Amino acid sequence: MRDNQDDAHTGKKRNTGAFTFLSWAAFATALIAVFIGIYNLNQPLSVQGYYAVCALFLTMSSFVLQKTVRDNKEDDELYGPRGEAQE
């Protein structure tokens, strides 16, 4: 099952529009707060840059990890843990 597709069991979407908005708003707020903190850090620009790159890498890797875990779970449901199609 993918995001924004109907759930096969109930026929309803898994997330409401309000919950999706809340998720993105919380993500954006946290990311902005991190970069405000880095900007206000009393350290040389090289240290601030290092923290900024680490924050961006952590953000990107979080998205990739979440997608990989979700895809692996869906593959296990479709094909089983050994990669063979379920009948």
PDB file of C-alpha atoms in Angstrom:
ATOM      1  CA  MET A   1       0.000   0.000   0.000  1.00  0.00           C
ATOM      2  CA  ARG A   2       1.264   3.458  -0.842  1.00  0.00           C
ATOM      3  CA  ASP A   3       0.536   6.739   0.860  1.00  0.00           C
ATOM      4  CA  ASN A   4      -2.702   8.423  -0.235  1.00  0.00           C
ATOM      5  CA  GLN A   5      -4.164   5.208  -1.611  1.00  0.00           C
ATOM      6  CA  ASP A   6      -7.240   3.552  -0.215  1.00  0.00           C
ATOM      7  CA  ASP A   7      -6.710   1.066   2.577  1.00  0.00           C
ATOM      8  CA  ALA A   8      -7.835  -2.342   1.325  1.00  0.00           C
ATOM      9  CA  HIS A   9      -9.433  -3.200   4.671  1.00  0.00           C
ATOM     10  CA  THR A  10     -11.607  -0.167   5.344  1.00  0.00           C
ATOM     11  CA  GLY A  11     -11.793   1.653   2.020  1.00  0.00           C
ATOM     12  CA  LYS A  12     -10.602   4.863   3.736  1.00  0.00           C
ATOM     13  CA  LYS A  13      -7.398   6.771   3.374  1.00  0.00           C
ATOM     14  CA  ARG A  14      -4.964   6.126   6.172  1.00  0.00           C
ATOM     15  CA  ASN A  15      -4.255   9.797   6.944  1.00  0.00           C
ATOM     16  CA  THR A  16      -6.589  12.769   6.993  1.00  0.00           C
ATOM     17  CA  GLY A  17      -5.639  16.050   5.376  1.00  0.00           C
ATOM     18  CA  ALA A  18      -5.318  17.659   8.804  1.00  0.00           C
ATOM     19  CA  PHE A  19      -2.885  15.003  10.028  1.00  0.00           C
ATOM     20  CA  THR A  20      -0.816  15.300   6.853  1.00  0.00           C
ATOM     21  CA  PHE A  21      -0.672  19.084   7.286  1.00  0.00           C
ATOM     22  CA  LEU A  22       0.297  18.704  10.946  1.00  0.00           C
ATOM     23  CA  SER A  23       3.092  16.293  10.020  1.00  0.00           C
ATOM     24  CA  TRP A  24       4.571  18.642   7.426  1.00  0.00           C
ATOM     25  CA  ALA A  25       4.162  21.695   9.683  1.00  0.00           C
ATOM     26  CA  ALA A  26       5.974  19.939  12.545  1.00  0.00           C
ATOM     27  CA  PHE A  27       8.762  18.842  10.197  1.00  0.00           C
ATOM     28  CA  ALA A  28       9.183  22.360   8.772  1.00  0.00           C
ATOM     29  CA  THR A  29       9.123  23.948  12.242  1.00  0.00           C
ATOM     30  CA  ALA A  30      11.779  21.569  13.555  1.00  0.00           C
ATOM     31  CA  LEU A  31      14.010  22.060  10.508  1.00  0.00           C
ATOM     32  CA  ILE A  32      13.715  25.851  10.731  1.00  0.00           C
ATOM     33  CA  ALA A  33      14.438  25.758  14.469  1.00  0.00           C
ATOM     34  CA  VAL A  34      17.615  23.730  13.860  1.00  0.00           C
ATOM     35  CA  PHE A  35      18.890  26.181  11.275  1.00  0.00           C
ATOM     36  CA  ILE A  36      18.027  29.194  13.459  1.00  0.00           C
ATOM     37  CA  GLY A  37      20.050  27.559  16.215  1.00  0.00           C
ATOM     38  CA  ILE A  38      22.959  26.931  13.855  1.00  0.00           C
ATOM     39  CA  TYR A  39      22.802  30.517  12.558  1.00  0.00           C
ATOM     40  CA  ASN A  40      22.899  31.920  16.103  1.00  0.00           C
ATOM     41  CA  LEU A  41      25.728  29.604  17.180  1.00  0.00           C
ATOM     42  CA  ASN A  42      28.799  31.549  18.326  1.00  0.00           C
ATOM     43  CA  GLN A  43      31.260  29.401  16.429  1.00  0.00           C
ATOM     44  CA  PRO A  44      33.346  29.908  13.280  1.00  0.00           C
ATOM     45  CA  LEU A  45      31.560  29.643   9.954  1.00  0.00           C
ATOM     46  CA  SER A  46      33.252  26.289   9.273  1.00  0.00           C
ATOM     47  CA  VAL A  47      31.660  24.795  12.409  1.00  0.00           C
ATOM     48  CA  GLN A  48      28.250  26.240  11.521  1.00  0.00           C
ATOM     49  CA  GLY A  49      28.597  24.832   7.991  1.00  0.00           C
ATOM     50  CA  TYR A  50      29.525  21.427   9.349  1.00  0.00           C
ATOM     51  CA  TYR A  51      26.430  21.363  11.576  1.00  0.00           C
ATOM     52  CA  ALA A  52      24.226  22.570   8.700  1.00  0.00           C
ATOM     53  CA  VAL A  53      25.479  19.848   6.349  1.00  0.00           C
ATOM     54  CA  CYS A  54      25.026  17.222   9.082  1.00  0.00           C
ATOM     55  CA  ALA A  55      21.444  18.433   9.687  1.00  0.00           C
ATOM     56  CA  LEU A  56      20.647  18.232   5.963  1.00  0.00           C
ATOM     57  CA  PHE A  57      22.224  14.770   5.704  1.00  0.00           C
ATOM     58  CA  LEU A  58      20.243  13.553   8.731  1.00  0.00           C
ATOM     59  CA  THR A  59      17.027  14.922   7.213  1.00  0.00           C
ATOM     60  CA  MET A  60      17.669  13.272   3.834  1.00  0.00           C
ATOM     61  CA  SER A  61      18.709   9.964   5.356  1.00  0.00           C
ATOM     62  CA  SER A  62      15.573   9.933   7.539  1.00  0.00           C
ATOM     63  CA  PHE A  63      13.376  10.141   4.439  1.00  0.00           C
ATOM     64  CA  VAL A  64      15.359   7.426   2.661  1.00  0.00           C
ATOM     65  CA  LEU A  65      15.301   5.115   5.696  1.00  0.00           C
ATOM     66  CA  GLN A  66      11.545   5.572   6.161  1.00  0.00           C
ATOM     67  CA  LYS A  67      10.910   4.790   2.487  1.00  0.00           C
ATOM     68  CA  THR A  68      13.191   1.740   2.565  1.00  0.00           C
ATOM     69  CA  VAL A  69      11.554   0.302   5.684  1.00  0.00           C
ATOM     70  CA  ARG A  70       8.079   0.861   4.221  1.00  0.00           C
ATOM     71  CA  ASP A  71       9.026  -0.676   0.854  1.00  0.00           C
ATOM     72  CA  ASN A  72      10.626  -3.707   2.515  1.00  0.00           C
ATOM     73  CA  LYS A  73       7.513  -4.255   4.643  1.00  0.00           C
ATOM     74  CA  GLU A  74       5.265  -4.030   1.589  1.00  0.00           C
ATOM     75  CA  ASP A  75       7.546  -6.394  -0.344  1.00  0.00           C
ATOM     76  CA  ASP A  76       7.412  -8.900   2.516  1.00  0.00           C
ATOM     77  CA  GLU A  77       3.598  -8.732   2.421  1.00  0.00           C
ATOM     78  CA  LEU A  78       3.541  -9.257  -1.363  1.00  0.00           C
ATOM     79  CA  TYR A  79       6.432 -11.667  -1.887  1.00  0.00           C
ATOM     80  CA  GLY A  80       7.225 -13.085   1.537  1.00  0.00           C
ATOM     81  CA  PRO A  81      10.550 -12.777   3.342  1.00  0.00           C
ATOM     82  CA  ARG A  82      12.345 -14.927   0.748  1.00  0.00           C
ATOM     83  CA  GLY A  83      11.223 -12.916  -2.267  1.00  0.00           C
ATOM     84  CA  GLU A  84       8.809 -15.501  -3.619  1.00  0.00           C
ATOM     85  CA  ALA A  85       5.349 -14.410  -4.759  1.00  0.00           C
ATOM     86  CA  GLN A  86       2.569 -15.216  -2.268  1.00  0.00           C
ATOM     87  CA  GLU A  87      -0.485 -17.014  -3.606  1.00  0.00           C
TER      88      GLU A  87
END
